[in-house]
Amino acid sequence: MGMVGRASRGGAGMGLWRRALAGTILAGSLMAMPALAADGTGASQGPAGPALTVERMLGSPSLTGPRARGVKFSPDGTLVTYLKAKADDANKTDLWAYDLKAGTDRLLVDSNQFSAKESEEERGRRERQRIRDTGIVDYGWDDEGRTLLFPMAGDVFVMPLGGSPKRITDSATTKDAAIDARFAPGGTLVSYVRGNNLYAYDLAKGQERALTQDGAGTLSYGTAEFVAQEELKRNTGYWWSPGARYVAFTRVDESNVPLVSRYDYGAEGVTVVPQRYPFAGGPNAKVTLQVMDMATGAVAKVNLGDPAGYYLARVDWRRDSSEVLVQRLSRDQKRLDLLAVNPATGAVRTLLTEQSKTFLNLHEDLRVLANGKILWASERTGFKHLYLCDHEAANCRALTKGDWMVDAVVGVDEAGGRVFFTGFREGPLDHHVYSVGLAKGDVKALTTEDGWHGAVMAAKGGNWLHSYSGPHQPPQLSVEDAKGNRVTWLIENKLDEAHPFAPYLAGEIEPEFGVLKADDGSDLHYMMLVPPGAREAAKTSGKKYPAIVNAYGGPAAALVSHAWGDAQSGFAQVLARNGYVVMVLDNRGTPHRGQAFLSATYHHFGSVEVADQVKGANFLKSLPFVDGQHLGFYGHSHGGFMTIIMLTRAPGVFAAGAAGAPVTDWRLYDTAYTERYLGDPKDGTAYEDSSVFKDLKNIQGRLLVIHGMADDNVFFDNTTKLLRALQQQGTRFDLMTYPGQRHGFYDTYANIHRYNTMLDFFDRTLRPAGSASAVTAGGAPQAGTP
């Protein structure tokens, strides 16, 4: 059974939280805090086992157990390759392979043999792709499965299977790092971007060829501009045709994008980093497309219209290389055109158009089949579904339908006539793997157990990789055959006595799931952790516990799911062991529920999501074991914005809030994310209505602001503007800044300090004086009080 597959990726936006989707098993442990005993007394050892400390939560081996990232089949389907963390360093990965026939795995490349040096370009790409690991973080196969490629310390290495790595670039000499390296189809060429130009390296001749030469300064070729990487999830700027006859590539002119002097505050001093940043309402980079004929060197320029009016969203090829298929997204993101481009002349014609009254969500589900037909995804019904279109995309037939969302195509078995995909047919908390017939449109579930399933299909052999995690099962990875039978475990990850989490199982607090009703009747899914004995203590002694709500709240991420994660081995779990009731609620405006639910905050952040979170707070207050006057709230990025909004637009509901890297003025954030949801700043009052400053004077409750001082995504300017406004109105607050940390906080020691700071803050603000555990009564602290 021949498969054509591509791993799915998460949605666009600022959210740091990512799922274990197709092809990836992510560490389930977000950061956690030192824990008190189950009764909140602070004992470090007891019947429930050792306390969960920050140091152990972030230590090695990971409490989530073994994990793999970047999992792929070799082209012939005989090997599974993956990136695996070192036993003594959970954040540094090596390249491994599992031989399906022999049933053995082996280390292919040890990252310790290479320099840990990392260029600014590589660091930025890791930040955009939310890769926390160091070491070997990316790799690729040639078409024949004989040679591997991987970048390391600014250079590109190739390695014959069973051989030794060979470096083919020299960043020490060129002074520029090589990025976005891969094999061209056929395996004889390796391509990469270096110093703003696109190169191809002939492996047989050992010669490098510059495909572009005038890239410099604000002009680059073959690159993905900032918003393409950060918000559109397009991480490359060049695309080979089948057979490598042509290569399509971007020309990116950033000369009109504002140059910002970003002050990278580090422990050793301050580095001024010039960065081109497209603020909402301002100019974007001018991105155009060109196509080179590799034999002649002739370049065809593609006329996609005025670059100021569109985003180059996606680029693909027809199987016979006759046309480039380009997805052009209008700047207001209400129109998406699928275009066919003649690679020799650059001539463009429109195949189909998708339109929305609010905004369109990009996907990576286009597949061109051998018969020329096109597999496409659309939300034209209000829910994302798959369609089979003819060669010209003039006639499209729905393969899936209903009030549920397809997530991503993971493979196509053309011989068997089936498409494999992931989605949410069973509900937004469960992510399953399905198949559907190209002819019949009969959807069949390949996975049934509640939880978060993902898949990667082999190009040959009929096997597929099945990833899974559930509320009581940390991430697993297995190989399945075409009939759904398990071939072998790659990572069984049993929660037995040998598992790193075993010492903490006795004290585990299991998440409870439920549904509340929004004002418009929508279901609001929540997850709650209740300290052991809280219900009984409330009945017998009237004891009440403070509660803390965590939210992201924005359109880029939903947090409530039947998956192993923060609630099991992260901050939420440790807060609960600390004597806090913990609640996570996905408000209107979050994904996986259809376009109407997602668009509820369109042109007005800080509206219905506030009402929904208040609904959750009122539910907590109704519980006899919750001290409703001592509620806390926290979040990061969009969740940091939500934290401040809850203290200002629902004053008095929450006694304290910890805001991480908050966007305070949406004019200070980038074009693609902000304009998608709030429109052009020149039109209407959406930006004023969505700013934290509109109601800042109403703030009640103590505020902690946390921000990395080298954040290149949500600039530190957002926080400095907030600090000044709070000072001007006489509001006392807490502040913790982190030198050298970007938006993702990838440094372990900074994370230890960050979460300890948050726990200490909540202990000071949510527990009455003299109480270190559960409380009975007390007034909520007002803004400006200790």
Coordinates of N, CA, C and O in Angstrom, one line a residue, residues 467-607:
S467 N 0.7 7.6 17.7 CA 1.0 8.2 19.0 C -0.2 8.4 19.8 O -1.3 8.6 19.2
Y468 N -0.1 8.3 21.1 CA -1.2 8.3 22.0 C -0.8 8.8 23.3 O 0.2 8.5 23.9
S469 N -1.7 9.6 23.9 CA -1.6 9.9 25.4 C -3.0 10.1 25.9 O -3.9 10.5 25.1
G470 N -3.2 9.8 27.1 CA -4.5 10.0 27.7 C -4.4 10.5 29.1 O -3.3 10.7 29.7
P471 N -5.5 10.8 29.8 CA -5.5 11.3 31.2 C -4.7 10.5 32.1 O -4.2 11.0 33.1
H472 N -4.6 9.2 31.9 CA -3.9 8.3 32.8 C -2.8 7.6 32.1 O -2.2 6.6 32.6
Q473 N -2.4 8.1 30.9 CA -1.3 7.4 30.1 C -0.4 8.5 29.5 O -0.8 9.2 28.6
P474 N 0.9 8.5 29.9 CA 1.8 9.4 29.3 C 2.1 9.0 27.8 O 1.8 7.8 27.5
P475 N 2.6 9.9 27.0 CA 2.7 9.6 25.6 C 3.4 8.3 25.2 O 4.4 7.9 25.7
Q476 N 2.7 7.6 24.3 CA 3.2 6.3 23.8 C 3.4 6.4 22.3 O 2.8 7.2 21.6
L477 N 4.2 5.5 21.7 CA 4.4 5.5 20.3 C 4.6 4.0 19.9 O 5.4 3.3 20.4
S478 N 3.7 3.6 18.9 CA 3.8 2.3 18.4 C 3.7 2.2 16.9 O 3.3 3.2 16.2
V479 N 4.1 1.1 16.3 CA 4.0 0.9 14.8 C 2.7 0.0 14.6 O 2.6 -1.1 15.2
E480 N 1.8 0.4 13.8 CA 0.6 -0.3 13.4 C 0.7 -0.8 12.0 O 1.3 -0.1 11.1
D481 N 0.0 -1.9 11.7 CA -0.1 -2.3 10.3 C -1.3 -1.7 9.6 O -2.1 -1.0 10.3
A482 N -1.6 -2.0 8.4 CA -2.7 -1.4 7.6 C -4.1 -1.8 8.2 O -5.0 -1.1 8.1
K483 N -4.1 -2.9 9.0 CA -5.4 -3.4 9.6 C -5.6 -2.8 11.0 O -6.5 -3.2 11.6
G484 N -4.6 -2.0 11.5 CA -4.7 -1.5 12.8 C -4.1 -2.4 13.9 O -4.3 -2.1 15.1
N485 N -3.4 -3.4 13.5 CA -2.8 -4.3 14.5 C -1.4 -3.8 14.8 O -0.6 -3.3 14.0
R486 N -1.1 -3.8 16.1 CA 0.2 -3.3 16.6 C 1.4 -4.2 16.1 O 1.4 -5.4 16.4
V487 N 2.3 -3.6 15.4 CA 3.5 -4.4 15.0 C 4.5 -4.4 16.1 O 5.1 -5.5 16.4
T488 N 4.8 -3.3 16.7 CA 5.7 -3.2 17.8 C 5.5 -1.9 18.6 O 5.0 -0.9 18.1
W489 N 5.9 -1.9 19.8 CA 6.0 -0.7 20.6 C 7.4 0.0 20.3 O 8.4 -0.7 20.2
L490 N 7.4 1.3 20.1 CA 8.6 2.0 20.1 C 8.8 2.7 21.4 O 9.9 2.7 22.0
I491 N 7.7 3.2 22.0 CA 7.8 3.8 23.4 C 6.5 3.3 24.0 O 5.4 3.9 23.8
E492 N 6.5 2.3 24.9 CA 5.3 1.9 25.5 C 5.0 2.7 26.7 O 3.9 3.0 27.0
N493 N 6.1 3.2 27.4 CA 5.9 4.2 28.5 C 4.9 3.8 29.6 O 4.0 4.5 30.0
K494 N 5.1 2.5 30.1 CA 4.3 2.0 31.1 C 4.5 2.8 32.4 O 5.6 3.1 32.8
L495 N 3.4 3.1 33.1 CA 3.5 3.7 34.4 C 3.7 2.6 35.5 O 2.8 2.4 36.3
D496 N 4.8 2.0 35.4 CA 5.1 0.9 36.3 C 6.2 1.5 37.3 O 6.5 2.7 37.3
E497 N 6.7 0.6 38.2 CA 7.6 1.0 39.2 C 8.9 1.6 38.7 O 9.6 2.3 39.4
A498 N 9.2 1.3 37.4 CA 10.5 1.8 36.8 C 10.3 3.1 36.2 O 11.3 3.8 35.8
H499 N 9.1 3.6 36.0 CA 8.8 4.9 35.4 C 9.3 6.0 36.2 O 9.1 6.0 37.5
P500 N 9.8 7.1 35.6 CA 10.3 8.2 36.4 C 9.2 8.9 37.3 O 9.4 9.5 38.3
F501 N 7.9 8.7 36.9 CA 6.8 9.3 37.6 C 6.3 8.4 38.7 O 5.5 8.8 39.5
A502 N 6.8 7.2 38.8 CA 6.3 6.2 39.7 C 6.3 6.7 41.2 O 5.3 6.5 41.9
P503 N 7.3 7.4 41.7 CA 7.3 7.9 43.1 C 6.2 8.8 43.4 O 5.8 9.0 44.5
Y504 N 5.6 9.4 42.3 CA 4.6 10.5 42.5 C 3.2 10.0 42.2 O 2.2 10.7 42.4
L505 N 3.0 8.7 41.9 CA 1.7 8.2 41.5 C 0.8 8.1 42.7 O -0.4 8.4 42.5
A506 N 1.3 7.8 43.9 CA 0.5 7.7 45.0 C -0.2 9.0 45.4 O -1.3 9.0 45.9
G507 N 0.4 10.1 45.1 CA -0.2 11.4 45.4 C -0.9 12.0 44.2 O -1.3 13.2 44.3
E508 N -1.1 11.3 43.1 CA -1.6 11.9 41.9 C -3.1 12.3 42.1 O -3.9 11.6 42.7
I509 N -3.4 13.5 41.7 CA -4.7 14.1 41.7 C -5.3 14.0 40.3 O -4.8 14.6 39.4
E510 N -6.3 13.2 40.1 CA -6.8 13.0 38.7 C -7.7 14.1 38.3 O -8.5 14.6 39.1
P511 N -7.6 14.5 37.0 CA -8.4 15.6 36.5 C -9.9 15.2 36.4 O -10.2 14.1 36.0
E512 N -10.8 16.1 36.7 CA -12.2 15.9 36.5 C -12.7 16.8 35.3 O -12.2 18.0 35.2
F513 N -13.5 16.3 34.5 CA -13.9 17.0 33.3 C -15.4 17.3 33.4 O -16.2 16.5 34.0
G514 N -15.8 18.5 32.9 CA -17.2 18.8 32.9 C -17.6 19.9 31.9 O -16.7 20.4 31.1
V515 N -18.8 20.3 31.8 CA -19.3 21.3 30.8 C -20.2 22.3 31.5 O -21.0 22.0 32.3
L516 N -19.9 23.6 31.2 CA -20.8 24.7 31.6 C -21.4 25.2 30.4 O -21.0 25.0 29.3
K517 N -22.4 26.1 30.6 CA -23.1 26.7 29.5 C -22.8 28.2 29.4 O -22.9 28.9 30.4
A518 N -22.4 28.6 28.2 CA -22.1 30.0 28.0 C -23.5 30.7 27.8 O -24.5 30.1 27.7
D519 N -23.4 32.1 27.8 CA -24.7 32.8 27.7 C -25.4 32.5 26.5 O -26.7 32.7 26.4
D520 N -24.7 32.1 25.4 CA -25.4 31.8 24.2 C -25.8 30.4 24.0 O -26.2 29.9 23.0
G521 N -25.6 29.6 25.1 CA -25.9 28.2 25.1 C -24.8 27.3 24.7 O -25.0 26.0 24.7
S522 N -23.6 27.8 24.3 CA -22.5 27.0 23.9 C -22.0 26.2 25.0 O -22.0 26.7 26.2
D523 N -21.4 25.0 24.7 CA -20.8 24.2 25.7 C -19.4 24.8 26.0 O -18.6 25.0 25.1
L524 N -19.1 24.9 27.3 CA -17.7 25.4 27.7 C -17.1 24.2 28.5 O -17.6 23.9 29.6
H525 N -16.1 23.6 27.9 CA -15.5 22.4 28.5 C -14.4 22.9 29.5 O -13.7 23.8 29.3
Y526 N -14.4 22.2 30.7 CA -13.5 22.6 31.7 C -12.8 21.3 32.3 O -13.3 20.2 32.1
M527 N -11.7 21.5 32.9 CA -11.0 20.5 33.6 C -10.6 21.0 35.0 O -10.3 22.2 35.1
M528 N -10.8 20.2 36.0 CA -10.6 20.6 37.4 C -9.8 19.6 38.2 O -10.0 18.4 38.0
L529 N -8.9 20.1 39.0 CA -8.2 19.3 40.0 C -8.6 19.7 41.4 O -8.5 20.9 41.7
V530 N -8.9 18.7 42.2 CA -9.4 19.0 43.6 C -8.4 18.3 44.5 O -8.2 17.1 44.4
P531 N -7.8 19.1 45.5 CA -6.9 18.5 46.5 C -7.6 17.3 47.2 O -8.8 17.4 47.5
P532 N -6.9 16.3 47.5 CA -7.5 15.1 48.2 C -8.1 15.5 49.5 O -7.6 16.3 50.3
G533 N -9.3 15.0 49.8 CA -9.9 15.3 51.0 C -10.7 16.6 51.1 O -11.3 16.9 52.1
A534 N -10.6 17.4 50.0 CA -11.2 18.7 50.1 C -12.7 18.7 50.3 O -13.3 19.4 51.1
R535 N -13.4 17.8 49.6 CA -14.8 17.7 49.7 C -15.2 17.2 51.1 O -16.2 17.7 51.7
E536 N -14.5 16.2 51.6 CA -14.8 15.7 52.9 C -14.5 16.8 54.0 O -15.3 17.0 55.0
A537 N -13.4 17.5 53.8 CA -13.1 18.6 54.8 C -14.1 19.7 54.9 O -14.5 20.2 55.9
A538 N -14.7 20.0 53.7 CA -15.7 21.0 53.6 C -17.0 20.6 54.4 O -17.7 21.4 55.1
K539 N -17.3 19.3 54.3 CA -18.5 18.8 55.0 C -18.3 18.7 56.5 O -19.2 19.0 57.3
T540 N -17.1 18.3 56.9 CA -16.9 18.0 58.3 C -16.5 19.3 59.1 O -16.8 19.4 60.3
S541 N -15.7 20.2 58.5 CA -15.2 21.3 59.2 C -15.4 22.7 58.6 O -15.0 23.7 59.1
G542 N -16.0 22.7 57.4 CA -16.2 23.9 56.7 C -15.0 24.5 56.1 O -15.0 25.7 55.6
K543 N -14.0 23.7 56.0 CA -12.7 24.2 55.4 C -12.9 24.5 53.9 O -13.5 23.7 53.2
K544 N -12.3 25.5 53.5 CA -12.4 25.9 52.1 C -10.9 26.1 51.5 O -10.0 26.5 52.2
Y545 N -10.8 25.9 50.2 CA -9.5 26.0 49.6 C -9.5 27.1 48.5 O -10.5 27.3 47.8
P546 N -8.4 27.8 48.4 CA -8.3 28.8 47.3 C -8.2 28.1 46.0 O -7.9 26.9 45.9
A547 N -8.6 28.8 44.9 CA -8.6 28.2 43.6 C -7.9 29.0 42.6 O -7.9 30.3 42.7
I548 N -7.3 28.4 41.6 CA -6.6 29.1 40.6 C -7.0 28.6 39.2 O -7.2 27.4 39.0
V549 N -7.3 29.6 38.3 CA -7.7 29.3 36.9 C -6.5 29.6 36.0 O -5.9 30.6 36.1
N550 N -6.3 28.6 35.1 CA -5.3 28.8 34.0 C -6.1 28.9 32.7 O -7.0 28.1 32.4
A551 N -5.7 29.9 31.9 CA -6.3 30.0 30.6 C -5.3 30.5 29.5 O -4.4 31.3 29.9
Y552 N -5.5 30.1 28.3 CA -4.9 30.8 27.2 C -5.9 31.7 26.6 O -5.7 32.9 26.4
G553 N -7.1 31.2 26.2 CA -8.2 32.0 25.9 C -8.3 32.6 24.5 O -9.3 33.2 24.1
G554 N -7.2 32.4 23.7 CA -7.2 33.0 22.4 C -7.4 31.9 21.3 O -7.5 30.7 21.6
P555 N -7.5 32.4 20.1 CA -7.8 31.5 18.9 C -6.7 30.5 18.5 O -7.0 29.7 17.7
A556 N -5.6 30.5 19.1 CA -4.5 29.7 18.7 C -4.4 28.4 19.5 O -3.6 27.5 19.1
A557 N -5.1 28.2 20.6 CA -4.9 27.0 21.4 C -6.1 26.8 22.3 O -6.7 27.7 22.9
A558 N -6.5 25.5 22.4 CA -7.4 25.0 23.5 C -6.6 24.2 24.4 O -5.8 23.4 24.0
L559 N -6.9 24.3 25.7 CA -6.1 23.6 26.7 C -6.8 22.4 27.3 O -6.1 21.5 27.9
V560 N -8.1 22.3 27.2 CA -8.8 21.2 27.9 C -8.8 20.0 26.9 O -9.4 20.1 25.8
S561 N -8.3 18.9 27.3 CA -8.3 17.7 26.5 C -8.1 16.4 27.3 O -7.7 16.5 28.5
H562 N -8.4 15.3 26.8 CA -8.2 14.0 27.4 C -6.8 13.5 27.0 O -6.6 12.5 26.5
A563 N -5.8 14.4 27.3 CA -4.4 14.0 27.0 C -3.6 14.2 28.3 O -3.9 14.9 29.2
W564 N -2.5 13.5 28.3 CA -1.5 13.6 29.4 C -0.8 15.0 29.2 O -0.4 15.3 28.1
G565 N -0.7 15.7 30.3 CA 0.0 17.0 30.1 C 0.1 17.7 31.5 O 0.4 17.1 32.5
D566 N -0.2 19.0 31.4 CA 0.0 19.9 32.6 C -0.8 19.4 33.8 O -0.3 19.5 35.0
A567 N -2.0 18.8 33.6 CA -2.8 18.4 34.7 C -2.2 17.2 35.4 O -2.5 16.9 36.6
Q568 N -1.5 16.4 34.7 CA -0.9 15.1 35.3 C 0.5 15.3 35.9 O 0.7 14.8 36.9
S569 N 1.4 16.0 35.2 CA 2.7 16.1 35.6 C 3.3 17.5 35.6 O 4.5 17.7 35.6
G570 N 2.4 18.5 35.5 CA 2.9 19.9 35.3 C 2.4 20.8 36.4 O 2.1 20.4 37.6
F571 N 2.4 22.1 36.1 CA 2.1 23.1 37.1 C 0.7 22.9 37.7 O 0.6 23.1 38.9
A572 N -0.3 22.6 36.9 CA -1.6 22.4 37.5 C -1.6 21.3 38.5 O -2.3 21.4 39.6
Q573 N -0.9 20.2 38.3 CA -0.9 19.1 39.2 C -0.2 19.5 40.5 O -0.7 19.2 41.6
V574 N 0.8 20.2 40.4 CA 1.6 20.6 41.6 C 0.8 21.7 42.4 O 0.8 21.7 43.6
L575 N 0.1 22.6 41.7 CA -0.7 23.5 42.4 C -1.8 22.8 43.2 O -2.1 23.2 44.4
A576 N -2.4 21.8 42.6 CA -3.4 21.0 43.3 C -2.8 20.3 44.6 O -3.4 20.3 45.6
R577 N -1.6 19.7 44.4 CA -1.0 19.1 45.5 C -0.6 20.2 46.6 O -0.3 19.8 47.8
N578 N -0.5 21.4 46.2 CA -0.2 22.5 47.1 C -1.4 23.0 47.9 O -1.3 23.9 48.6
G579 N -2.5 22.4 47.6 CA -3.7 22.8 48.3 C -4.6 23.7 47.6 O -5.5 24.3 48.2
Y580 N -4.4 23.9 46.3 CA -5.2 24.7 45.4 C -6.2 23.9 44.6 O -5.8 22.9 44.0
V581 N -7.4 24.3 44.5 CA -8.3 23.8 43.4 C -7.9 24.5 42.1 O -7.7 25.7 42.1
V582 N -7.7 23.7 41.1 CA -7.2 24.2 39.8 C -8.3 24.0 38.7 O -8.8 22.9 38.6
M583 N -8.5 25.0 38.0 CA -9.5 24.9 36.9 C -8.9 25.4 35.6 O -8.2 26.5 35.6
V584 N -9.2 24.7 34.5 CA -8.8 25.2 33.2 C -10.1 25.1 32.3 O -10.8 24.1 32.3
L585 N -10.5 26.3 31.7 CA -11.7 26.4 31.0 C -11.4 27.0 29.6 O -10.8 28.0 29.5
D586 N -11.9 26.3 28.5 CA -11.7 26.9 27.2 C -13.0 27.7 26.8 O -14.1 27.2 26.6
N587 N -12.7 29.0 26.8 CA -13.8 29.9 26.5 C -14.2 30.0 25.0 O -13.4 29.5 24.2
R588 N -15.2 30.7 24.7 CA -15.5 31.0 23.3 C -14.3 31.8 22.7 O -13.8 32.6 23.4
G589 N -14.0 31.5 21.4 CA -12.8 32.1 20.8 C -11.6 31.2 20.8 O -10.6 31.6 20.3
T590 N -11.8 29.9 21.2 CA -10.7 28.9 21.1 C -11.1 27.9 20.1 O -12.2 27.8 19.6
P591 N -10.1 27.1 19.6 CA -10.3 26.3 18.4 C -10.9 24.9 18.7 O -11.3 24.6 19.8
H592 N -11.1 24.1 17.6 CA -11.6 22.7 17.5 C -13.1 22.7 17.6 O -13.6 21.6 17.7
R593 N -13.8 23.8 17.6 CA -15.2 23.8 17.8 C -16.0 24.3 16.6 O -17.2 24.5 16.7
G594 N -15.3 24.7 15.5 CA -16.0 25.3 14.4 C -15.8 26.8 14.3 O -15.4 27.4 15.3
Q595 N -16.1 27.3 13.1 CA -15.8 28.7 12.9 C -16.6 29.7 13.8 O -16.1 30.7 14.2
A596 N -17.9 29.4 14.0 CA -18.7 30.3 14.8 C -18.2 30.4 16.2 O -18.1 31.5 16.8
F597 N -17.8 29.3 16.8 CA -17.2 29.3 18.2 C -15.9 30.1 18.2 O -15.6 30.9 19.1
L598 N -15.1 29.8 17.2 CA -13.8 30.4 17.1 C -13.9 31.9 16.9 O -13.0 32.7 17.4
S599 N -14.8 32.3 16.1 CA -15.0 33.8 15.7 C -15.7 34.6 16.8 O -16.0 35.8 16.5
A600 N -16.0 34.0 17.9 CA -16.9 34.7 18.9 C -16.2 36.0 19.4 O -16.9 36.9 19.8
T601 N -14.9 36.1 19.3 CA -14.2 37.3 19.8 C -13.7 38.2 18.7 O -12.9 39.1 18.9
Y602 N -14.2 37.9 17.4 CA -13.7 38.7 16.3 C -14.0 40.1 16.5 O -15.1 40.6 16.8
H603 N -12.9 40.9 16.3 CA -12.9 42.4 16.5 C -13.2 42.8 17.9 O -13.4 44.0 18.1
H604 N -13.1 41.9 18.9 CA -13.3 42.3 20.2 C -12.7 41.3 21.2 O -13.4 40.5 21.8
F605 N -11.4 41.3 21.4 CA -10.8 40.5 22.4 C -11.2 41.1 23.8 O -11.3 42.3 23.9
G606 N -11.4 40.2 24.7 CA -11.7 40.7 26.1 C -13.2 41.0 26.2 O -13.7 41.8 27.0
S607 N -14.0 40.2 25.5 CA -15.5 40.4 25.5 C -16.1 39.1 26.1 O -16.2 38.9 27.3

